PDB file of C-alpha atoms in Angstrom:
ATOM      1  CA  GLU A  22       0.000   0.000   0.000  1.00 93.00           C
ATOM      2  CA  LYS A  23       1.518   3.295  -1.173  1.00 94.00           C
ATOM      3  CA  ASN A  24      -0.986   5.606   0.504  1.00 96.00           C
ATOM      4  CA  GLU A  25       0.382   6.445   3.947  1.00 97.00           C
ATOM      5  CA  THR A  26      -3.029   6.906   5.570  1.00 97.00           C
ATOM      6  CA  HIS A  27      -4.361   3.610   4.251  1.00 97.00           C
ATOM      7  CA  ARG A  28      -1.164   1.835   5.250  1.00 97.00           C
ATOM      8  CA  ASP A  29      -1.341   3.171   8.801  1.00 98.00           C
ATOM      9  CA  ASN A  30      -5.015   2.208   9.099  1.00 97.00           C
ATOM     10  CA  LEU A  31      -4.332  -1.311   7.852  1.00 97.00           C
ATOM     11  CA  ILE A  32      -1.410  -1.734  10.231  1.00 97.00           C
ATOM     12  CA  ASP A  33      -3.677  -0.642  13.075  1.00 96.00           C
ATOM     13  CA  ILE A  34      -6.311  -3.213  12.082  1.00 95.00           C
ATOM     14  CA  ILE A  35      -3.744  -6.024  11.914  1.00 96.00           C
ATOM     15  CA  ASN A  36      -2.062  -5.027  15.173  1.00 95.00           C
ATOM     16  CA  LYS A  37      -5.411  -5.040  17.000  1.00 95.00           C
ATOM     17  CA  ILE A  38      -6.149  -8.539  15.726  1.00 95.00           C
ATOM     18  CA  ASP A  39      -2.750  -9.702  16.951  1.00 94.00           C
ATOM     19  CA  SER A  40      -3.038  -8.000  20.333  1.00 94.00           C
ATOM     20  CA  THR A  41      -6.566  -9.281  21.017  1.00 94.00           C
ATOM     21  CA  TYR A  42      -6.715 -12.713  19.362  1.00 94.00           C
ATOM     22  CA  THR A  43      -3.325 -14.021  18.177  1.00 90.00           C
ATOM     23  CA  ARG A  44      -1.638 -13.401  21.540  1.00 90.00           C
ATOM     24  CA  LEU A  45      -4.598 -14.490  23.656  1.00 91.00           C
ATOM     25  CA  HIS A  46      -2.718 -16.982  25.808  1.00 88.00           C
ATOM     26  CA  GLU A  47       0.280 -14.695  26.280  1.00 88.00           C
ATOM     27  CA  ASN A  48      -2.116 -11.972  27.406  1.00 91.00           C
ATOM     28  CA  LEU A  49      -3.738 -14.274  29.951  1.00 91.00           C
ATOM     29  CA  LYS A  50      -0.337 -15.361  31.275  1.00 88.00           C
ATOM     30  CA  ALA A  51       0.458 -11.673  31.718  1.00 91.00           C
ATOM     31  CA  LYS A  52      -2.737 -11.362  33.833  1.00 92.00           C
ATOM     32  CA  GLN A  53      -4.585  -9.423  31.164  1.00 94.00           C
ATOM     33  CA  LYS A  54      -8.336  -9.927  30.924  1.00 96.00           C
ATOM     34  CA  ILE A  55     -10.532 -11.046  28.059  1.00 97.00           C
ATOM     35  CA  ILE A  56     -12.794  -8.049  27.523  1.00 98.00           C
ATOM     36  CA  ILE A  57     -16.471  -8.789  26.885  1.00 98.00           C
ATOM     37  CA  PHE A  58     -18.485  -5.859  25.583  1.00 98.00           C
ATOM     38  CA  PHE A  59     -22.130  -6.137  26.623  1.00 98.00           C
ATOM     39  CA  ASP A  60     -24.330  -4.256  24.184  1.00 97.00           C
ATOM     40  CA  PRO A  61     -27.222  -2.449  25.942  1.00 96.00           C
ATOM     41  CA  ALA A  62     -29.937  -4.066  23.824  1.00 93.00           C
ATOM     42  CA  HIS A  63     -32.519  -1.467  22.779  1.00 95.00           C
ATOM     43  CA  GLY A  64     -33.192   0.744  25.842  1.00 97.00           C
ATOM     44  CA  LYS A  65     -35.186   3.850  26.613  1.00 97.00           C
ATOM     45  CA  LEU A  66     -35.883   6.432  23.938  1.00 97.00           C
ATOM     46  CA  PRO A  67     -35.717  10.201  24.574  1.00 96.00           C
ATOM     47  CA  ASP A  68     -39.483  10.238  25.218  1.00 96.00           C
ATOM     48  CA  GLY A  69     -39.028   7.724  28.068  1.00 96.00           C
ATOM     49  CA  ARG A  70     -40.562   4.735  26.304  1.00 97.00           C
ATOM     50  CA  TRP A  71     -38.727   1.440  25.896  1.00 97.00           C
ATOM     51  CA  GLN A  72     -37.690   0.853  22.303  1.00 96.00           C
ATOM     52  CA  GLY A  73     -38.520  -2.849  22.607  1.00 96.00           C
ATOM     53  CA  GLY A  74     -42.034  -2.155  23.864  1.00 95.00           C
ATOM     54  CA  ASP A  75     -45.054  -0.156  22.799  1.00 88.00           C
ATOM     55  CA  ALA A  76     -42.868   2.336  20.930  1.00 90.00           C
ATOM     56  CA  THR A  77     -42.310  -0.320  18.253  1.00 91.00           C
ATOM     57  CA  LEU A  78     -45.368  -2.512  18.940  1.00 90.00           C
ATOM     58  CA  ARG A  79     -43.129  -5.279  20.311  1.00 92.00           C
ATOM     59  CA  SER A  80     -44.471  -5.680  23.834  1.00 95.00           C
ATOM     60  CA  SER A  81     -44.874  -9.167  25.285  1.00 97.00           C
ATOM     61  CA  CYS A  82     -48.090 -11.095  25.856  1.00 97.00           C
ATOM     62  CA  THR A  83     -48.307  -9.488  29.305  1.00 97.00           C
ATOM     63  CA  ASN A  84     -47.469  -6.030  27.908  1.00 96.00           C
ATOM     64  CA  ARG A  85     -43.859  -5.999  29.070  1.00 97.00           C
ATOM     65  CA  PRO A  86     -41.106  -4.564  26.860  1.00 97.00           C
ATOM     66  CA  GLU A  87     -38.375  -6.808  25.495  1.00 98.00           C
ATOM     67  CA  GLU A  88     -35.907  -5.061  27.794  1.00 98.00           C
ATOM     68  CA  PHE A  89     -37.738  -6.404  30.871  1.00 98.00           C
ATOM     69  CA  TYR A  90     -36.581  -9.934  30.043  1.00 98.00           C
ATOM     70  CA  SER A  91     -33.316  -8.873  28.411  1.00 98.00           C
ATOM     71  CA  ILE A  92     -32.258  -7.305  31.701  1.00 98.00           C
ATOM     72  CA  ILE A  93     -33.064 -10.488  33.638  1.00 98.00           C
ATOM     73  CA  ILE A  94     -31.014 -12.728  31.317  1.00 98.00           C
ATOM     74  CA  SER A  95     -28.188 -10.196  30.985  1.00 98.00           C
ATOM     75  CA  ARG A  96     -27.791 -10.038  34.761  1.00 98.00           C
ATOM     76  CA  ALA A  97     -27.709 -13.823  34.978  1.00 98.00           C
ATOM     77  CA  LEU A  98     -25.002 -14.070  32.279  1.00 98.00           C
ATOM     78  CA  TYR A  99     -23.075 -11.196  33.868  1.00 98.00           C
ATOM     79  CA  SER A 100     -23.016 -13.038  37.193  1.00 98.00           C
ATOM     80  CA  TYR A 101     -21.278 -15.973  35.482  1.00 98.00           C
ATOM     81  CA  LEU A 102     -18.796 -13.764  33.626  1.00 98.00           C
ATOM     82  CA  LYS A 103     -18.028 -11.717  36.733  1.00 97.00           C
ATOM     83  CA  LYS A 104     -16.967 -14.788  38.702  1.00 97.00           C
ATOM     84  CA  ASN A 105     -14.420 -15.825  36.091  1.00 96.00           C
ATOM     85  CA  PRO A 106     -11.049 -14.149  36.830  1.00 95.00           C
ATOM     86  CA  HIS A 107     -10.134 -14.149  33.125  1.00 96.00           C
ATOM     87  CA  PHE A 108     -13.060 -11.975  32.003  1.00 97.00           C
ATOM     88  CA  GLU A 109     -13.826  -8.293  32.353  1.00 98.00           C
ATOM     89  CA  VAL A 110     -17.176  -6.897  31.232  1.00 98.00           C
ATOM     90  CA  LYS A 111     -17.511  -3.450  29.687  1.00 98.00           C
ATOM     91  CA  SER A 112     -20.595  -1.522  28.597  1.00 98.00           C
ATOM     92  CA  THR A 113     -22.151   1.922  28.879  1.00 98.00           C
ATOM     93  CA  ASP A 114     -22.183   3.362  32.409  1.00 98.00           C
ATOM     94  CA  ASP A 115     -25.958   3.122  32.761  1.00 98.00           C
ATOM     95  CA  PHE A 116     -26.083  -0.471  31.504  1.00 98.00           C
ATOM     96  CA  MET A 117     -23.265  -1.490  33.859  1.00 98.00           C
ATOM     97  CA  ASP A 118     -25.469  -0.147  36.682  1.00 98.00           C
ATOM     98  CA  VAL A 119     -28.266  -2.362  35.347  1.00 98.00           C
ATOM     99  CA  LEU A 120     -25.992  -5.421  35.211  1.00 98.00           C
ATOM    100  CA  GLU A 121     -24.876  -4.773  38.787  1.00 98.00           C
ATOM    101  CA  GLY A 122     -28.524  -4.515  39.907  1.00 97.00           C
ATOM    102  CA  ASP A 123     -28.233  -0.842  40.885  1.00 98.00           C
ATOM    103  CA  SER A 124     -30.689   0.372  38.251  1.00 98.00           C
ATOM    104  CA  ASP A 125     -33.528  -0.893  36.057  1.00 97.00           C
ATOM    105  CA  SER A 126     -33.232   1.729  33.325  1.00 98.00           C
ATOM    106  CA  TYR A 127     -30.777   2.550  30.552  1.00 98.00           C
ATOM    107  CA  ASP A 128     -30.758   4.610  27.381  1.00 98.00           C
ATOM    108  CA  ASN A 129     -30.856   3.318  23.823  1.00 97.00           C
ATOM    109  CA  ILE A 130     -27.693   3.892  21.791  1.00 96.00           C
ATOM    110  CA  PRO A 131     -27.102   3.357  18.053  1.00 92.00           C
ATOM    111  CA  PHE A 132     -25.158   0.315  16.873  1.00 90.00           C
ATOM    112  CA  SER A 133     -22.368   2.608  15.673  1.00 92.00           C
ATOM    113  CA  THR A 134     -21.799   3.717  19.263  1.00 95.00           C
ATOM    114  CA  THR A 135     -21.797   0.102  20.430  1.00 95.00           C
ATOM    115  CA  VAL A 136     -19.066  -0.740  17.914  1.00 94.00           C
ATOM    116  CA  ASP A 137     -17.021   2.346  18.781  1.00 95.00           C
ATOM    117  CA  LEU A 138     -17.110   1.445  22.476  1.00 97.00           C
ATOM    118  CA  ALA A 139     -16.228  -2.212  21.837  1.00 97.00           C
ATOM    119  CA  LYS A 140     -13.222  -1.100  19.783  1.00 94.00           C
ATOM    120  CA  LYS A 141     -12.249   1.478  22.417  1.00 95.00           C
ATOM    121  CA  TYR A 142     -12.071  -1.229  25.085  1.00 96.00           C
ATOM    122  CA  ASN A 143     -10.241  -3.688  22.768  1.00 95.00           C
ATOM    123  CA  ALA A 144     -13.051  -6.164  23.365  1.00 97.00           C
ATOM    124  CA  PHE A 145     -12.666  -9.807  22.397  1.00 97.00           C
ATOM    125  CA  ILE A 146     -16.351 -10.262  21.584  1.00 98.00           C
ATOM    126  CA  LEU A 147     -19.530  -8.193  21.475  1.00 97.00           C
ATOM    127  CA  LEU A 148     -22.612  -9.801  23.054  1.00 97.00           C
ATOM    128  CA  SER A 149     -26.176  -8.538  22.723  1.00 96.00           C
ATOM    129  CA  GLU A 150     -29.027 -10.084  24.716  1.00 97.00           C
ATOM    130  CA  HIS A 151     -32.366  -9.954  22.880  1.00 97.00           C
ATOM    131  CA  LEU A 152     -35.740 -11.693  22.779  1.00 97.00           C
ATOM    132  CA  ASN A 153     -37.748 -12.415  19.676  1.00 97.00           C
ATOM    133  CA  ASN A 154     -41.182 -11.203  18.590  1.00 97.00           C
ATOM    134  CA  VAL A 155     -43.466 -11.229  15.564  1.00 95.00           C
ATOM    135  CA  SER A 156     -45.411  -8.638  13.600  1.00 92.00           C
ATOM    136  CA  VAL A 157     -48.642  -7.355  15.171  1.00 90.00           C
ATOM    137  CA  LEU A 158     -50.384  -8.850  12.132  1.00 90.00           C
ATOM    138  CA  TYR A 159     -49.823 -12.273  13.730  1.00 93.00           C
ATOM    139  CA  LYS A 160     -50.667 -11.405  17.335  1.00 95.00           C
ATOM    140  CA  ALA A 161     -54.117 -11.733  18.876  1.00 95.00           C
ATOM    141  CA  SER A 162     -55.158  -8.453  20.508  1.00 90.00           C
ATOM    142  CA  GLY A 163     -51.806  -7.089  19.356  1.00 88.00           C
ATOM    143  CA  LYS A 164     -49.905  -9.082  22.004  1.00 92.00           C
ATOM    144  CA  MET A 165     -50.086 -12.897  21.685  1.00 96.00           C
ATOM    145  CA  ASN A 166     -49.011 -15.086  18.789  1.00 97.00           C
ATOM    146  CA  ILE A 167     -51.520 -17.947  19.162  1.00 96.00           C
ATOM    147  CA  PRO A 168     -53.341 -19.917  16.460  1.00 95.00           C
ATOM    148  CA  GLY A 169     -56.982 -19.321  15.592  1.00 96.00           C
ATOM    149  CA  ILE A 170     -59.225 -16.547  14.295  1.00 95.00           C
ATOM    150  CA  HIS A 171     -58.495 -13.439  16.355  1.00 95.00           C
ATOM    151  CA  VAL A 172     -58.924  -9.696  16.398  1.00 93.00           C
ATOM    152  CA  ILE A 173     -55.568  -8.182  15.514  1.00 92.00           C
ATOM    153  CA  ASN A 174     -54.200  -4.676  15.164  1.00 86.00           C
ATOM    154  CA  GLY A 175     -53.979  -4.167  11.423  1.00 79.00           C
ATOM    155  CA  ARG A 176     -51.949  -1.590   9.577  1.00 74.00           C
ATOM    156  CA  GLY A 177     -52.671   1.924  10.773  1.00 75.00           C
ATOM    157  CA  GLY A 178     -54.100   0.578  14.034  1.00 74.00           C
ATOM    158  CA  VAL A 179     -57.354  -0.648  12.473  1.00 87.00           C
ATOM    159  CA  LYS A 180     -58.709  -3.745  14.250  1.00 91.00           C
ATOM    160  CA  ILE A 181     -59.518  -6.626  11.910  1.00 92.00           C
ATOM    161  CA  LEU A 182     -60.118 -10.370  12.045  1.00 93.00           C
ATOM    162  CA  ASN A 183     -57.234 -12.568  10.982  1.00 93.00           C
ATOM    163  CA  HIS A 184     -56.663 -16.319  10.830  1.00 95.00           C
ATOM    164  CA  ILE A 185     -53.368 -16.866  12.648  1.00 95.00           C
ATOM    165  CA  LYS A 186     -52.033 -20.216  11.485  1.00 93.00           C
ATOM    166  CA  SER A 187     -48.452 -20.286  12.756  1.00 91.00           C
ATOM    167  CA  THR A 188     -47.036 -20.011  16.241  1.00 94.00           C
ATOM    168  CA  TYR A 189     -43.428 -18.820  16.403  1.00 96.00           C
ATOM    169  CA  SER A 190     -41.248 -20.322  19.103  1.00 97.00           C
ATOM    170  CA  GLY A 191     -37.765 -21.421  20.039  1.00 97.00           C
ATOM    171  CA  PHE A 192     -34.347 -19.862  20.565  1.00 98.00           C
ATOM    172  CA  LEU A 193     -31.924 -18.789  17.869  1.00 96.00           C
ATOM    173  CA  THR A 194     -28.498 -17.218  17.899  1.00 97.00           C
ATOM    174  CA  LEU A 195     -27.492 -14.706  15.251  1.00 95.00           C
ATOM    175  CA  TYR A 196     -23.792 -14.910  14.494  1.00 95.00           C
ATOM    176  CA  ASN A 197     -21.776 -12.431  12.495  1.00 93.00           C
ATOM    177  CA  LYS A 198     -21.220 -13.720   8.961  1.00 90.00           C
ATOM    178  CA  LEU A 199     -18.322 -11.274   8.622  1.00 89.00           C
ATOM    179  CA  ASP A 200     -16.250 -13.162  11.208  1.00 93.00           C
ATOM    180  CA  ALA A 201     -13.713 -15.051   9.081  1.00 91.00           C
ATOM    181  CA  SER A 202     -12.048 -16.424  12.218  1.00 91.00           C
ATOM    182  CA  GLY A 203     -15.014 -18.778  12.575  1.00 92.00           C
ATOM    183  CA  PHE A 204     -15.433 -17.949  16.255  1.00 95.00           C
ATOM    184  CA  SER A 205     -18.909 -16.414  16.047  1.00 95.00           C
ATOM    185  CA  ARG A 206     -20.339 -19.300  14.024  1.00 95.00           C
ATOM    186  CA  LYS A 207     -18.743 -21.913  16.270  1.00 96.00           C
ATOM    187  CA  TYR A 208     -20.124 -20.163  19.336  1.00 98.00           C
ATOM    188  CA  ALA A 209     -23.661 -20.193  17.881  1.00 97.00           C
ATOM    189  CA  LEU A 210     -23.387 -23.893  17.099  1.00 97.00           C
ATOM    190  CA  ASN A 211     -22.017 -24.703  20.557  1.00 98.00           C
ATOM    191  CA  LEU A 212     -24.812 -22.737  22.193  1.00 98.00           C
ATOM    192  CA  LYS A 213     -27.395 -24.559  20.100  1.00 98.00           C
ATOM    193  CA  SER A 214     -25.923 -27.885  21.236  1.00 98.00           C
ATOM    194  CA  ASN A 215     -25.822 -26.871  24.909  1.00 98.00           C
ATOM    195  CA  LEU A 216     -29.361 -25.453  24.946  1.00 98.00           C
ATOM    196  CA  THR A 217     -30.745 -28.474  23.105  1.00 98.00           C
ATOM    197  CA  ALA A 218     -29.102 -30.736  25.691  1.00 97.00           C
ATOM    198  CA  LEU A 219     -31.106 -28.857  28.335  1.00 97.00           C
ATOM    199  CA  GLY A 220     -34.337 -29.657  26.511  1.00 96.00           C
ATOM    200  CA  MET A 221     -34.796 -26.264  24.867  1.00 97.00           C
ATOM    201  CA  LYS A 222     -35.950 -26.209  21.253  1.00 97.00           C
ATOM    202  CA  PRO A 223     -34.306 -24.158  18.506  1.00 97.00           C
ATOM    203  CA  ASN A 224     -36.295 -22.021  16.126  1.00 96.00           C
ATOM    204  CA  SER A 225     -36.807 -23.419  12.630  1.00 93.00           C
ATOM    205  CA  TRP A 226     -34.797 -20.591  11.031  1.00 91.00           C
ATOM    206  CA  ASP A 227     -31.528 -22.360  10.151  1.00 91.00           C
ATOM    207  CA  PHE A 228     -32.308 -24.610  13.130  1.00 93.00           C
ATOM    208  CA  GLY A 229     -31.286 -22.053  15.730  1.00 95.00           C
ATOM    209  CA  ALA A 230     -27.853 -20.871  14.498  1.00 96.00           C
ATOM    210  CA  VAL A 231     -28.253 -18.107  11.932  1.00 94.00           C
ATOM    211  CA  GLY A 232     -25.544 -16.378   9.940  1.00 92.00           C
ATOM    212  CA  ASP A 233     -27.217 -13.002   9.733  1.00 82.00           C
ATOM    213  CA  SER A 234     -26.446 -10.503   6.993  1.00 69.00           C
ATOM    214  CA  ARG A 235     -28.010  -7.798   9.147  1.00 61.00           C
ATOM    215  CA  PHE A 236     -24.679  -7.708  10.942  1.00 56.00           C
ATOM    216  CA  SER A 237     -23.720  -5.004   8.482  1.00 70.00           C
ATOM    217  CA  TYR A 238     -24.219  -2.683  11.433  1.00 75.00           C
ATOM    218  CA  PHE A 239     -21.415  -4.603  13.171  1.00 85.00           C
ATOM    219  CA  VAL A 240     -19.200  -4.513  10.092  1.00 86.00           C
ATOM    220  CA  ASP A 241     -16.333  -3.032  12.115  1.00 89.00           C
ATOM    221  CA  PHE A 242     -16.636  -5.559  14.929  1.00 93.00           C
ATOM    222  CA  PRO A 243     -16.997  -8.997  13.359  1.00 93.00           C
ATOM    223  CA  VAL A 244     -16.678 -11.215  16.449  1.00 95.00           C
ATOM    224  CA  SER A 245     -20.212 -10.668  17.695  1.00 95.00           C
ATOM    225  CA  ILE A 246     -23.323 -12.552  18.752  1.00 95.00           C
ATOM    226  CA  ILE A 247     -26.966 -11.619  19.203  1.00 95.00           C
ATOM    227  CA  TYR A 248     -28.943 -13.963  21.435  1.00 97.00           C
ATOM    228  CA  GLU A 249     -32.630 -14.365  20.618  1.00 97.00           C
ATOM    229  CA  SER A 250     -33.621 -16.524  23.595  1.00 97.00           C
ATOM    230  CA  GLY A 251     -37.267 -17.159  22.774  1.00 97.00           C
ATOM    231  CA  PHE A 252     -40.384 -15.296  21.693  1.00 98.00           C
ATOM    232  CA  ILE A 253     -42.021 -12.947  24.181  1.00 98.00           C
ATOM    233  CA  SER A 254     -45.022 -13.004  21.835  1.00 97.00           C
ATOM    234  CA  ASN A 255     -45.414 -16.701  22.715  1.00 98.00           C
ATOM    235  CA  PRO A 256     -47.335 -17.133  26.031  1.00 97.00           C
ATOM    236  CA  THR A 257     -45.569 -20.392  26.919  1.00 97.00           C
ATOM    237  CA  GLU A 258     -42.090 -19.026  26.302  1.00 98.00           C
ATOM    238  CA  GLU A 259     -42.789 -15.766  28.134  1.00 98.00           C
ATOM    239  CA  LYS A 260     -43.879 -17.798  31.162  1.00 97.00           C
ATOM    240  CA  GLN A 261     -40.581 -19.713  31.045  1.00 97.00           C
ATOM    241  CA  LEU A 262     -38.635 -16.450  31.027  1.00 97.00           C
ATOM    242  CA  ARG A 263     -40.199 -15.561  34.374  1.00 96.00           C
ATOM    243  CA  ASP A 264     -38.795 -18.750  35.921  1.00 98.00           C
ATOM    244  CA  PRO A 265     -35.438 -17.999  37.653  1.00 98.00           C
ATOM    245  CA  GLU A 266     -34.296 -21.610  37.231  1.00 98.00           C
ATOM    246  CA  PHE A 267     -34.945 -21.499  33.481  1.00 98.00           C
ATOM    247  CA  VAL A 268     -33.109 -18.180  33.142  1.00 98.00           C
ATOM    248  CA  ASP A 269     -30.126 -19.525  35.078  1.00 98.00           C
ATOM    249  CA  LYS A 270     -29.898 -22.552  32.768  1.00 98.00           C
ATOM    250  CA  LEU A 271     -30.146 -20.282  29.730  1.00 98.00           C
ATOM    251  CA  ALA A 272     -27.418 -17.908  30.924  1.00 98.00           C
ATOM    252  CA  GLY A 273     -25.289 -20.818  32.099  1.00 98.00           C
ATOM    253  CA  ALA A 274     -25.392 -22.319  28.612  1.00 98.00           C
ATOM    254  CA  GLN A 275     -24.419 -18.970  27.065  1.00 98.00           C
ATOM    255  CA  TYR A 276     -21.475 -18.765  29.446  1.00 98.00           C
ATOM    256  CA  GLN A 277     -20.373 -22.383  29.012  1.00 98.00           C
ATOM    257  CA  SER A 278     -20.577 -22.064  25.234  1.00 98.00           C
ATOM    258  CA  LEU A 279     -18.198 -19.109  25.394  1.00 98.00           C
ATOM    259  CA  LEU A 280     -15.680 -21.177  27.387  1.00 97.00           C
ATOM    260  CA  ASP A 281     -16.108 -24.119  25.013  1.00 96.00           C
ATOM    261  CA  THR A 282     -15.523 -21.981  21.930  1.00 96.00           C
ATOM    262  CA  ILE A 283     -12.435 -20.248  23.321  1.00 95.00           C
ATOM    263  CA  ARG A 284     -10.988 -23.674  24.106  1.00 92.00           C
ATOM    264  CA  GLU A 285     -11.840 -25.107  20.686  1.00 91.00           C
ATOM    265  CA  ILE A 286     -10.758 -22.138  18.554  1.00 91.00           C
ATOM    266  CA  TYR A 287      -7.821 -20.780  20.570  1.00 90.00           C
ATOM    267  CA  SER A 288      -6.779 -23.882  22.516  1.00 88.00           C
ATOM    268  CA  VAL A 289      -7.031 -22.059  25.811  1.00 90.00           C
ATOM    269  CA  ASP A 290      -8.935 -23.421  28.809  1.00 92.00           C
ATOM    270  CA  ILE A 291     -10.152 -20.618  31.100  1.00 93.00           C
ATOM    271  CA  SER A 292     -12.640 -22.647  33.140  1.00 92.00           C
ATOM    272  CA  GLY A 293     -10.356 -22.533  36.188  1.00 88.00           C
ATOM    273  CA  LYS A 294      -8.441 -19.865  38.065  1.00 83.00           C
ATOM    274  CA  THR A 295      -5.367 -20.366  35.862  1.00 78.00           C
ATOM    275  CA  SER A 296      -5.532 -20.430  32.074  1.00 70.00           C
ATOM    276  CA  VAL A 297      -4.216 -23.614  30.498  1.00 75.00           C
ATOM    277  CA  GLU A 298      -2.951 -23.758  26.930  1.00 69.00           C
ATOM    278  CA  SER A 299      -3.308 -27.074  25.123  1.00 62.00           C
ATOM    279  CA  LYS A 300      -0.590 -28.479  22.885  1.00 57.00           C
ATOM    280  CA  THR A 301      -2.651 -27.699  19.802  1.00 60.00           C
ATOM    281  CA  PRO A 302      -1.403 -24.436  18.275  1.00 57.00           C
ATOM    282  CA  PRO A 303      -3.960 -21.660  17.759  1.00 64.00           C
ATOM    283  CA  PRO A 304      -5.335 -21.203  14.247  1.00 69.00           C
ATOM    284  CA  SER A 305      -3.696 -18.866  11.797  1.00 75.00           C
ATOM    285  CA  MET A 306      -5.142 -15.382  11.876  1.00 89.00           C
ATOM    286  CA  GLU A 307      -4.127 -14.712   8.281  1.00 93.00           C
ATOM    287  CA  LEU A 308      -7.609 -15.346   6.867  1.00 93.00           C
ATOM    288  CA  PHE A 309      -9.130 -13.095   9.521  1.00 94.00           C
ATOM    289  CA  LYS A 310      -6.677 -10.313   8.727  1.00 95.00           C
ATOM    290  CA  LEU A 311      -7.226 -10.588   4.986  1.00 96.00           C
ATOM    291  CA  SER A 312     -10.989 -10.394   5.480  1.00 95.00           C
ATOM    292  CA  ARG A 313     -10.673  -7.213   7.540  1.00 95.00           C
ATOM    293  CA  MET A 314      -8.406  -5.691   4.881  1.00 97.00           C
ATOM    294  CA  ALA A 315     -11.012  -6.521   2.230  1.00 96.00           C
ATOM    295  CA  VAL A 316     -13.723  -4.815   4.283  1.00 94.00           C
ATOM    296  CA  TYR A 317     -11.503  -1.767   4.734  1.00 96.00           C
ATOM    297  CA  TYR A 318     -10.911  -1.391   0.995  1.00 97.00           C
ATOM    298  CA  LEU A 319     -14.586  -2.024   0.294  1.00 94.00           C
ATOM    299  CA  LYS A 320     -15.477   0.940   2.504  1.00 93.00           C
ATOM    300  CA  GLU A 321     -12.867   2.961   0.643  1.00 96.00           C
ATOM    301  CA  ALA A 322     -14.503   1.962  -2.684  1.00 96.00           C
ATOM    302  CA  ASP A 323     -11.235   0.435  -3.934  1.00 97.00           C
ATOM    303  CA  THR A 324     -12.788  -2.484  -5.800  1.00 97.00           C
ATOM    304  CA  PRO A 325      -9.593  -3.814  -7.482  1.00 97.00           C
ATOM    305  CA  LYS A 326      -7.886  -4.304  -4.116  1.00 97.00           C
ATOM    306  CA  VAL A 327     -10.999  -5.931  -2.666  1.00 97.00           C
ATOM    307  CA  VAL A 328     -11.047  -8.402  -5.549  1.00 97.00           C
ATOM    308  CA  GLU A 329      -7.317  -9.055  -5.227  1.00 97.00           C
ATOM    309  CA  ILE A 330      -7.623  -9.838  -1.511  1.00 96.00           C
ATOM    310  CA  ILE A 331     -10.688 -12.047  -1.948  1.00 95.00           C
ATOM    311  CA  ASN A 332      -8.905 -13.981  -4.692  1.00 95.00           C
ATOM    312  CA  THR A 333      -5.982 -14.457  -2.320  1.00 95.00           C
ATOM    313  CA  MET A 334      -8.347 -15.688   0.413  1.00 92.00           C
ATOM    314  CA  GLN A 335      -9.956 -18.085  -2.020  1.00 91.00           C
ATOM    315  CA  LYS A 336      -6.604 -19.387  -3.228  1.00 91.00           C
ATOM    316  CA  LEU A 337      -5.182 -19.944   0.258  1.00 90.00           C
ATOM    317  CA  TYR A 338      -8.281 -21.047   2.185  1.00 88.00           C
ATOM    318  CA  GLY A 339     -11.164 -21.693  -0.202  1.00 84.00           C
ATOM    319  CA  GLY A 340     -10.511 -25.402  -0.399  1.00 73.00           C
ATOM    320  CA  ALA A 341     -10.678 -25.810   3.364  1.00 57.00           C
ATOM    321  CA  GLY A 342     -14.339 -24.817   3.579  1.00 57.00           C
ATOM    322  CA  ASN A 343     -13.548 -21.502   5.262  1.00 53.00           C
ATOM    323  CA  ILE A 344     -15.105 -19.249   2.645  1.00 52.00           C
TER     324      ILE A 344
END
């Protein structure tokens, strides 16, 4: 790269990958923490309403906003992460107060701010705790997704009769398709396996582990996961989410899946007080670095360099099923 600005930016991208991922075990041996950035999912709008509630017609069967349950699960997962000496959780100040149980309210922030903060803290992964819902066109009385002929809130708020045939249910995990390291996808698959072992059922969409193209809003932070831990528009699943034992199992599986994936991808066991590196060497980060360079040039509208890098990725790694 001849352009000094581009060269410096690319070097910064590569150095951050090395410092956060390639040298993971060395960092742990040096008593550095694995930073987890907890995205404050949705939150309160300037008018005081919850974004995941009546403001967007996404309230639960019992008229609770999505954030009501997101907070409960987030606190449960945070309690697991907090006990592990190898993790440190970062988020916005108001959401950290929520995680600590000192507050029940936090403000909505745009995804761009989430990414900027995750990068600022040199986070290893970005986690976002959500619950699923369906359009009001498939919810009886505008709240419950149950089969039958029901009065629904039609477009423009007009009440009409509708034959609701399908009931949406089950968990799914959205993983970032832009993560060429494979970590996000492996995490989603591990979580699916762990939740299924607990008797929980995945959603039919890609059977519970979904490579989501909507992660374009996380284009600058590819190692990221969005949990969708059930439908609050489903009366049965909402009832489960009010059961502390169910929530603890759910959060425990999210936590255990993170440990499992770090061990499988980076050959580092952090389940105990001391990190243990296996004899298996960590994977090459070259593919990951090339993918981030391609994204950089794509944003700079330098198509020839994007094509050149993708061809290189295909040549070096295409046969291994990575691309």
